[in-house]
C-alpha cells in the first residue's frame, strides 16, 4: 500500500450527501463549486491544508458519489480473500472498470493509495439499502474508516438509526454540520481524527496548531486592513465648485461623491477580508443588513443610533474662501446645530464656530466658491464604520467555507465600539482621539501607537468571538 | 387490461392527425404534466364529458391523436390551467415571426437584387455572370444546403440539432409560465419543470417545426429576388455583357455551361430564347476593343429568360417542394413520436374505458361540491370495484419495492397508488440493489407468470438522487420483461423526507432511457 506521508482523509458516500460542502469547510476553501444538483463532482479533488510556511499538513479529498454500489459489492464479495491486502487496488487493476465505473474508480483510487475514508451520510433521512451497501463496501476494502453524520438541511433525526444500522461496519461516528460549524468546531473535528492511525497523530496535532496560528495571522491582517480603511475614510475629501446650478446642488453632488468614495473604501476592505479568510468574493452572500448602503439610515439604526438620527449636512458659507460642508452624523445635538445653522444662514457659522475652527477651509482663491465634503470628525460615523467592518470580518471568519449562500438575518450586530465602551470608558475615548488625529492628518509615534492599539483591540475582539474558550483577552479583562 | 396499447397498434397509418402546431404540442404536454400531479377526483370529473364525446364519435384506440385533441380541448376550457393563453401566445409569436420574417426577407432579397442590378448596371451593361451568381447561383446554394439539412445524415444533422431552439423555447416558457402561473402552486411548478424536460424528447418535432419556419423565411428572400429581377427586366432595357481575362473562360465553354444549366427547361424553352446560344454569348462579350456589346433584342431576351428560369428552377421550386416534404415529415414525426408515449397511452385508455360510467360534468361537479371527501371516497372505491371486473382476463400488475424502504411508507404508498393508477396491484416483491438478486427475482417472476406480466411498478426512493444503479435496473427490467411491457417508476420517499429538488433529476434520468414504455408517478408521502 502506498501510504501517504501526511495524514490524508477522503470523503466518500452517495451523491448529494454534502461531501463537497464538508471538504470545503474543513479545508477552509471557499473557491469550491458547491451545488444542490447531485452528481456535480465528477472527479476526485485534493485539498491540502498548508502551514503558515506553506508546508503541507493534511490532505482532504472530495470525491464523486458512488454510482454502482450493487455491482461493486458483488465484485468485492467475489474477490474477497484473506490474501488480498488492498482490494480497492485489485478492483482498479481491472482495465475495463475505469470505463464502466468512472466515478466509483475515482473514489477507490484514494482509498487504494492509503487515504482514510470518511463515510459522509445525511442523517436527516432514514437508512436505505444504499447506505448499508456502501458501509459494507468499506468493510470489504479492509481499511480503517469512520462515519460522519451530516444533518444537511434537516435536524439529523436519523443519526442514531444510522449508528445502530451501520455500526457493525463503521464503529466510529462523528457529527459535523458543514453549514453551521465555525472555525472552533472545524479545528475540533480535525483534532478528533487522531487515534485511528498512530503515524498520523502527530501530523494531525501539528495541523491543528498551525491552523490555529493561521487564524491568528488572518485576524492580524484583517485588523490592519480595517484600520487602514478607517483612516482613509476619515481623511477622504471631495471638493466641488459651485456652478450656476447653485450651492445646494453642489452640496448634494459633493455628498454623493464622498459617499461613493467611502463606500468604495468599505467594499475594498471587504474584498481583502474575504480573501484573507479564503472565501470567494464572487460567491459571497452577506446577510441582508450588510448589503444595505452604508449611508442608509437602517445601517445607522442597526449599529446603535436612534431612529431620529440621520445623516445631516451642516455647512458654513464664506464668500471669499469658499464653502465647507460636513457630513455630520453627530446625533441630536449636531442635528439641531445644523438646523439652526440652516435657519439663520451665515449665523450658523457662529453657532458651529467651535467645530469649524478645527476644520480646514478649502476653496477657490480668486473669490470663487466651492463646497467640500468630509466626514465630520466628531460624528459617530467612524464608530459605525468600525463596527460594520469588524462585524463583517467576524461573519466572514465564522462562516464555514461550505456555506456560500447565507440568508441569515442579522438582527443585532455585535459591536466592537460598544464593547470598548463597556470594557473601559477610556478605550472608547482613545478611539475618538485616534479619529481626531486622523482628521488632522497627524503623523508620528502617537498615531502609530494608537493605530497599533486599535489593531490589537480588533484582533482581540475577533479572537474572543471566534475562539472564546482560549481567548487571552477575555481572561485578562475579567 | 387486455387492450394494452403499443405504439404500432394505437396508431395505424390511416389514423387522422388533427392539426397540431407548436402551441398545441406544448399545451398537450403541459396539460398531461399538470394532470399527473393532480388528484384522481378532478381528473375523473373532467374526463366524463370527453369519454362521452369519444363514445358518440365512435373513436377507437386507433384514433389516439384525435382522442388527445378532444381531451386537450377539454383542458383548454379549464380556468385553472389557462392553457389557451399560453398556446395562443406561442401561436401568435410563431405566426408573427413567420410573417414578419417572410416579408422582411422578401424585401431584403428584392433590395439586394435591385442594388446589384443598379450598381452593376449604372447606365452601362450589366455583368451577367456576376448577376447570375448573385441572384440565382447563391440562392440555389442555400436551397441545396436546405436539402442537405433535411437528409438523415448524422454527421451533418445531429439528432440534437434543434437543442438551441428547444432551450430558447424552454426559457420562454419558463419566463411566461412563472409569470402567469396559477397562484404559484407546487403542482404547476412541477408541471413546468416536467414540460421543460419533455421538450428534450421532442427534439425531432421541434427541429422539423423550426426547419419549416426557416424554409418559409428562405422562400421569402428568393421570391423577393425573383420579383425584383422580373420587375427590372420588364421595365428596363438594360443590356447584359460579360468579360473575362482568364484564358479558360471562353464563349464555347460558357455556351456549354449555359446549355447544361438550362437542361431542366430546355425541352420547353430551347436555345436562343430559354438560354443564350454560342453566338449570343459571343455578342455579349466585352473586350478591350469592344467596350459596348452589339446586342440584339433576342440576345437580351435569352439572357433574361436564363436568369429567370435559373431562379425558378434552382432556388424557388426546390424550396416549395421542400416545404411540402417538410410538412409531410412533420406529420409523420407527429404520428410516430407525437402521441405514442406511455403517458398519452394511459390517458387514451382511461378515456376509452371510463371506470365510473358516463355522467355529465355538471352532475359530477355538483356531487363534488356536495361533499369533496365523500366524493373522493366514492371514486376510490369505484375504481377498486371496477378494476377487477375489467381485468378478469388480463395479466398481472407487479409492484417492486426496494429492500430497505420502510414498511409503513410502503403501505402508505400502496394505499395511494390506485388513486393515481386506477388499477390495483396484484403482486408485490421486494428487490435488492444487488444485480444477481435482481436477476433471480426477475427470472422467477417471468417463470411464475409465464411471461404474462402486464405492467411493472417500481417504487423509487426520492430522498436520494438517481444513480447508475438505477440505469442498470432499467436495463435489467428490459432484458427480462421485454421492450414493450410498461414500466412505471413510482417516485416517493419515506415520510417527511420528501426532496422535491431530486424530482427533476429523476425525471431527467428516466427521460434519458428514451424508452416510450416507461413513465412515472409522483406520490407525495405526507401522512
mmCIF file of C-alpha atoms in Angstrom, chain B residues 43-264:
data_model
loop_
_atom_site.group_PDB
_atom_site.id
_atom_site.type_symbol
_atom_site.label_atom_id
_atom_site.label_comp_id
_atom_site.label_asym_id
_atom_site.label_seq_id
_atom_site.Cartn_x
_atom_site.Cartn_y
_atom_site.Cartn_z
ATOM 1 C CA UNK B 43 -59.377 14.059 -13.451
ATOM 2 C CA UNK B 44 -62.398 11.831 -13.474
ATOM 3 C CA UNK B 45 -64.804 14.735 -13.356
ATOM 4 C CA UNK B 46 -63.055 16.484 -16.193
ATOM 5 C CA UNK B 47 -62.840 13.387 -18.333
ATOM 6 C CA UNK B 48 -66.524 12.436 -18.113
ATOM 7 C CA UNK B 49 -67.642 14.581 -20.991
ATOM 8 C CA UNK B 50 -64.627 13.695 -23.094
ATOM 9 C CA UNK B 51 -65.387 9.979 -22.711
ATOM 10 C CA UNK B 52 -68.980 10.644 -23.712
ATOM 11 C CA UNK B 53 -67.836 12.550 -26.788
ATOM 12 C CA UNK B 54 -65.454 9.748 -27.744
ATOM 13 C CA UNK B 55 -68.248 7.202 -27.463
ATOM 14 C CA UNK B 56 -70.542 9.448 -29.528
ATOM 15 C CA UNK B 57 -67.973 9.859 -32.277
ATOM 16 C CA UNK B 58 -67.162 6.162 -32.199
ATOM 17 C CA UNK B 59 -63.452 6.725 -31.780
ATOM 18 C CA UNK B 60 -61.258 3.728 -31.019
ATOM 19 C CA UNK B 61 -57.729 3.221 -29.738
ATOM 20 C CA UNK B 62 -56.512 3.740 -33.290
ATOM 21 C CA UNK B 63 -57.548 7.378 -33.194
ATOM 22 C CA UNK B 64 -55.202 8.374 -30.401
ATOM 23 C CA UNK B 65 -54.300 11.811 -31.843
ATOM 24 C CA UNK B 66 -57.981 12.678 -32.198
ATOM 25 C CA UNK B 67 -58.808 11.449 -28.717
ATOM 26 C CA UNK B 68 -55.971 13.544 -27.352
ATOM 27 C CA UNK B 69 -57.201 16.526 -29.336
ATOM 28 C CA UNK B 70 -60.627 16.196 -27.697
ATOM 29 C CA UNK B 71 -59.023 15.793 -24.308
ATOM 30 C CA UNK B 72 -56.843 18.832 -24.906
ATOM 31 C CA UNK B 73 -59.893 20.839 -25.897
ATOM 32 C CA UNK B 74 -61.485 19.993 -22.545
ATOM 33 C CA UNK B 75 -58.338 21.106 -20.748
ATOM 34 C CA UNK B 76 -58.297 24.359 -22.680
ATOM 35 C CA UNK B 77 -61.671 25.154 -21.171
ATOM 36 C CA UNK B 78 -60.211 24.706 -17.704
ATOM 37 C CA UNK B 79 -59.880 28.052 -15.983
ATOM 38 C CA UNK B 80 -57.237 26.841 -13.544
ATOM 39 C CA UNK B 81 -54.826 25.860 -16.246
ATOM 40 C CA UNK B 82 -55.224 28.883 -18.503
ATOM 41 C CA UNK B 83 -53.751 26.766 -21.278
ATOM 42 C CA UNK B 84 -55.279 28.767 -24.090
ATOM 43 C CA UNK B 85 -53.324 31.848 -23.113
ATOM 44 C CA UNK B 86 -50.028 30.006 -23.277
ATOM 45 C CA UNK B 87 -50.791 28.201 -26.530
ATOM 46 C CA UNK B 88 -52.213 31.361 -28.079
ATOM 47 C CA UNK B 89 -49.121 33.353 -27.171
ATOM 48 C CA UNK B 90 -46.858 30.753 -28.775
ATOM 49 C CA UNK B 91 -49.082 30.647 -31.841
ATOM 50 C CA UNK B 92 -49.136 34.440 -32.163
ATOM 51 C CA UNK B 93 -45.371 34.683 -31.746
ATOM 52 C CA UNK B 94 -44.628 31.963 -34.284
ATOM 53 C CA UNK B 95 -47.113 33.497 -36.727
ATOM 54 C CA UNK B 96 -45.549 36.928 -36.279
ATOM 55 C CA UNK B 97 -42.021 35.600 -36.618
ATOM 56 C CA UNK B 98 -43.121 33.739 -39.767
ATOM 57 C CA UNK B 99 -44.952 36.643 -41.385
ATOM 58 C CA UNK B 100 -42.651 39.471 -40.404
ATOM 59 C CA UNK B 101 -39.607 37.332 -41.207
ATOM 60 C CA UNK B 102 -41.050 36.346 -44.587
ATOM 61 C CA UNK B 103 -41.829 39.933 -45.549
ATOM 62 C CA UNK B 104 -38.526 41.268 -44.256
ATOM 63 C CA UNK B 105 -36.507 38.698 -46.112
ATOM 64 C CA UNK B 106 -38.555 39.225 -49.273
ATOM 65 C CA UNK B 107 -37.826 42.934 -49.006
ATOM 66 C CA UNK B 108 -34.178 42.260 -48.279
ATOM 67 C CA UNK B 109 -33.916 39.902 -51.251
ATOM 68 C CA UNK B 110 -35.603 42.424 -53.543
ATOM 69 C CA UNK B 111 -33.372 45.278 -52.398
ATOM 70 C CA UNK B 112 -30.316 43.097 -52.788
ATOM 71 C CA UNK B 113 -31.213 42.123 -56.351
ATOM 72 C CA UNK B 114 -32.212 45.691 -57.229
ATOM 73 C CA UNK B 115 -28.997 47.104 -55.815
ATOM 74 C CA UNK B 116 -26.975 44.521 -57.718
ATOM 75 C CA UNK B 117 -28.628 45.495 -60.962
ATOM 76 C CA UNK B 118 -28.314 49.208 -60.390
ATOM 77 C CA UNK B 119 -24.734 49.081 -59.189
ATOM 78 C CA UNK B 120 -23.546 46.724 -61.859
ATOM 79 C CA UNK B 121 -25.663 48.466 -64.447
ATOM 80 C CA UNK B 122 -25.011 52.106 -63.751
ATOM 81 C CA UNK B 123 -26.204 53.145 -67.185
ATOM 82 C CA UNK B 124 -23.960 50.644 -68.953
ATOM 83 C CA UNK B 125 -24.450 46.934 -69.420
ATOM 84 C CA UNK B 126 -24.954 44.513 -66.545
ATOM 85 C CA UNK B 127 -22.249 41.914 -65.917
ATOM 86 C CA UNK B 128 -24.372 38.850 -66.469
ATOM 87 C CA UNK B 129 -22.039 36.329 -64.773
ATOM 88 C CA UNK B 130 -21.914 38.290 -61.525
ATOM 89 C CA UNK B 131 -25.602 38.991 -61.722
ATOM 90 C CA UNK B 132 -26.483 35.358 -62.325
ATOM 91 C CA UNK B 133 -24.234 34.228 -59.490
ATOM 92 C CA UNK B 134 -25.771 36.677 -57.028
ATOM 93 C CA UNK B 135 -29.400 36.193 -57.953
ATOM 94 C CA UNK B 136 -29.588 32.532 -58.966
ATOM 95 C CA UNK B 137 -26.462 30.616 -58.011
ATOM 96 C CA UNK B 138 -26.121 31.753 -54.386
ATOM 97 C CA UNK B 139 -29.844 31.264 -53.567
ATOM 98 C CA UNK B 140 -29.570 27.873 -55.261
ATOM 99 C CA UNK B 141 -26.636 27.013 -52.990
ATOM 100 C CA UNK B 142 -28.734 27.930 -49.950
ATOM 101 C CA UNK B 143 -31.520 25.743 -51.281
ATOM 102 C CA UNK B 144 -29.047 22.915 -51.707
ATOM 103 C CA UNK B 145 -27.962 23.394 -48.112
ATOM 104 C CA UNK B 146 -31.615 23.283 -47.025
ATOM 105 C CA UNK B 147 -31.978 19.984 -48.876
ATOM 106 C CA UNK B 148 -28.856 18.595 -47.240
ATOM 107 C CA UNK B 149 -30.190 19.650 -43.845
ATOM 108 C CA UNK B 150 -33.287 17.567 -44.443
ATOM 109 C CA UNK B 151 -31.300 14.420 -45.188
ATOM 110 C CA UNK B 152 -30.808 11.898 -42.390
ATOM 111 C CA UNK B 153 -27.021 12.251 -42.265
ATOM 112 C CA UNK B 154 -25.913 12.058 -38.617
ATOM 113 C CA UNK B 155 -22.649 13.883 -39.316
ATOM 114 C CA UNK B 156 -24.377 16.913 -40.812
ATOM 115 C CA UNK B 157 -27.668 16.752 -38.994
ATOM 116 C CA UNK B 158 -27.139 15.512 -35.442
ATOM 117 C CA UNK B 159 -30.296 14.496 -33.649
ATOM 118 C CA UNK B 160 -29.868 17.279 -31.098
ATOM 119 C CA UNK B 161 -29.596 19.879 -33.832
ATOM 120 C CA UNK B 162 -32.512 21.845 -32.507
ATOM 121 C CA UNK B 163 -31.319 21.973 -28.909
ATOM 122 C CA UNK B 164 -30.719 25.712 -29.142
ATOM 123 C CA UNK B 165 -34.267 26.232 -30.336
ATOM 124 C CA UNK B 166 -35.511 23.924 -27.605
ATOM 125 C CA UNK B 167 -33.533 25.782 -24.960
ATOM 126 C CA UNK B 168 -34.794 29.119 -26.197
ATOM 127 C CA UNK B 169 -38.325 27.756 -26.143
ATOM 128 C CA UNK B 170 -37.839 26.338 -22.642
ATOM 129 C CA UNK B 171 -36.549 29.712 -21.448
ATOM 130 C CA UNK B 172 -39.542 31.479 -22.953
ATOM 131 C CA UNK B 173 -41.969 29.026 -21.400
ATOM 132 C CA UNK B 174 -40.223 29.246 -18.064
ATOM 133 C CA UNK B 175 -40.490 33.021 -18.115
ATOM 134 C CA UNK B 176 -44.013 33.014 -19.405
ATOM 135 C CA UNK B 177 -45.387 30.346 -17.095
ATOM 136 C CA UNK B 178 -43.745 31.601 -13.987
ATOM 137 C CA UNK B 179 -45.251 34.949 -14.756
ATOM 138 C CA UNK B 180 -48.714 33.514 -15.351
ATOM 139 C CA UNK B 181 -48.637 30.537 -13.002
ATOM 140 C CA UNK B 182 -51.946 29.845 -11.298
ATOM 141 C CA UNK B 183 -51.266 31.051 -7.777
ATOM 142 C CA UNK B 184 -47.728 29.668 -7.943
ATOM 143 C CA UNK B 185 -48.865 26.202 -6.899
ATOM 144 C CA UNK B 186 -46.392 23.390 -6.400
ATOM 145 C CA UNK B 187 -48.300 21.303 -8.923
ATOM 146 C CA UNK B 188 -47.904 23.986 -11.523
ATOM 147 C CA UNK B 189 -44.168 24.350 -10.816
ATOM 148 C CA UNK B 190 -43.729 20.606 -11.162
ATOM 149 C CA UNK B 191 -45.656 20.608 -14.429
ATOM 150 C CA UNK B 192 -43.438 23.379 -15.802
ATOM 151 C CA UNK B 193 -40.277 21.506 -14.850
ATOM 152 C CA UNK B 194 -41.713 18.374 -16.411
ATOM 153 C CA UNK B 195 -42.602 20.024 -19.705
ATOM 154 C CA UNK B 196 -39.277 21.812 -19.936
ATOM 155 C CA UNK B 197 -37.601 18.427 -19.727
ATOM 156 C CA UNK B 198 -40.008 16.801 -22.133
ATOM 157 C CA UNK B 199 -39.005 19.339 -24.752
ATOM 158 C CA UNK B 200 -35.720 17.408 -24.922
ATOM 159 C CA UNK B 201 -37.530 14.284 -26.059
ATOM 160 C CA UNK B 202 -39.359 16.356 -28.655
ATOM 161 C CA UNK B 203 -36.173 17.370 -30.445
ATOM 162 C CA UNK B 204 -37.247 15.801 -33.725
ATOM 163 C CA UNK B 205 -40.624 17.506 -33.851
ATOM 164 C CA UNK B 206 -39.272 20.846 -32.674
ATOM 165 C CA UNK B 207 -36.470 20.566 -35.247
ATOM 166 C CA UNK B 208 -38.961 19.879 -38.034
ATOM 167 C CA UNK B 209 -41.071 22.865 -36.985
ATOM 168 C CA UNK B 210 -38.001 25.103 -36.873
ATOM 169 C CA UNK B 211 -36.873 23.867 -40.269
ATOM 170 C CA UNK B 212 -40.321 24.668 -41.724
ATOM 171 C CA UNK B 213 -40.013 28.177 -40.390
ATOM 172 C CA UNK B 214 -36.512 28.614 -41.823
ATOM 173 C CA UNK B 215 -37.668 27.306 -45.199
ATOM 174 C CA UNK B 216 -40.504 29.805 -45.255
ATOM 175 C CA UNK B 217 -38.112 32.640 -44.488
ATOM 176 C CA UNK B 218 -35.728 31.449 -47.233
ATOM 177 C CA UNK B 219 -38.644 31.286 -49.635
ATOM 178 C CA UNK B 220 -39.390 34.916 -48.830
ATOM 179 C CA UNK B 221 -35.903 36.004 -49.845
ATOM 180 C CA UNK B 222 -35.987 34.034 -53.110
ATOM 181 C CA UNK B 223 -39.410 35.427 -54.019
ATOM 182 C CA UNK B 224 -38.078 38.929 -53.280
ATOM 183 C CA UNK B 225 -35.079 38.426 -55.557
ATOM 184 C CA UNK B 226 -37.174 36.943 -58.322
ATOM 185 C CA UNK B 227 -39.776 39.730 -58.142
ATOM 186 C CA UNK B 228 -37.080 42.416 -58.307
ATOM 187 C CA UNK B 229 -35.385 40.785 -61.268
ATOM 188 C CA UNK B 230 -38.699 40.342 -63.083
ATOM 189 C CA UNK B 231 -39.654 43.971 -62.426
ATOM 190 C CA UNK B 232 -36.295 45.293 -63.559
ATOM 191 C CA UNK B 233 -36.256 43.222 -66.677
ATOM 192 C CA UNK B 234 -39.766 44.233 -67.654
ATOM 193 C CA UNK B 235 -39.266 47.953 -67.198
ATOM 194 C CA UNK B 236 -35.665 48.378 -68.192
ATOM 195 C CA UNK B 237 -33.845 47.923 -71.490
ATOM 196 C CA UNK B 238 -30.573 47.160 -69.787
ATOM 197 C CA UNK B 239 -28.136 45.154 -71.855
ATOM 198 C CA UNK B 240 -26.176 42.192 -70.488
ATOM 199 C CA UNK B 241 -22.500 41.632 -71.062
ATOM 200 C CA UNK B 242 -19.637 39.679 -69.684
ATOM 201 C CA UNK B 243 -15.873 39.874 -69.792
ATOM 202 C CA UNK B 244 -13.001 37.779 -68.597
ATOM 203 C CA UNK B 245 -9.233 37.984 -68.714
ATOM 204 C CA UNK B 246 -8.890 34.290 -67.968
ATOM 205 C CA UNK B 247 -7.944 32.223 -70.964
ATOM 206 C CA UNK B 248 -10.014 29.316 -69.723
ATOM 207 C CA UNK B 249 -13.254 31.292 -69.827
ATOM 208 C CA UNK B 250 -14.243 31.154 -73.457
ATOM 209 C CA UNK B 251 -17.533 31.655 -75.276
ATOM 210 C CA UNK B 252 -17.652 27.989 -76.097
ATOM 211 C CA UNK B 253 -17.292 26.901 -72.511
ATOM 212 C CA UNK B 254 -19.886 29.373 -71.327
ATOM 213 C CA UNK B 255 -22.305 28.162 -74.013
ATOM 214 C CA UNK B 256 -21.806 24.550 -72.887
ATOM 215 C CA UNK B 257 -22.309 25.505 -69.234
ATOM 216 C CA UNK B 258 -25.448 27.503 -70.047
ATOM 217 C CA UNK B 259 -26.852 24.559 -72.011
ATOM 218 C CA UNK B 260 -26.198 22.213 -69.062
ATOM 219 C CA UNK B 261 -27.740 24.625 -66.578
ATOM 220 C CA UNK B 262 -30.753 25.090 -68.832
ATOM 221 C CA UNK B 263 -31.278 21.355 -69.209
ATOM 222 C CA UNK B 264 -34.383 21.248 -66.953
#
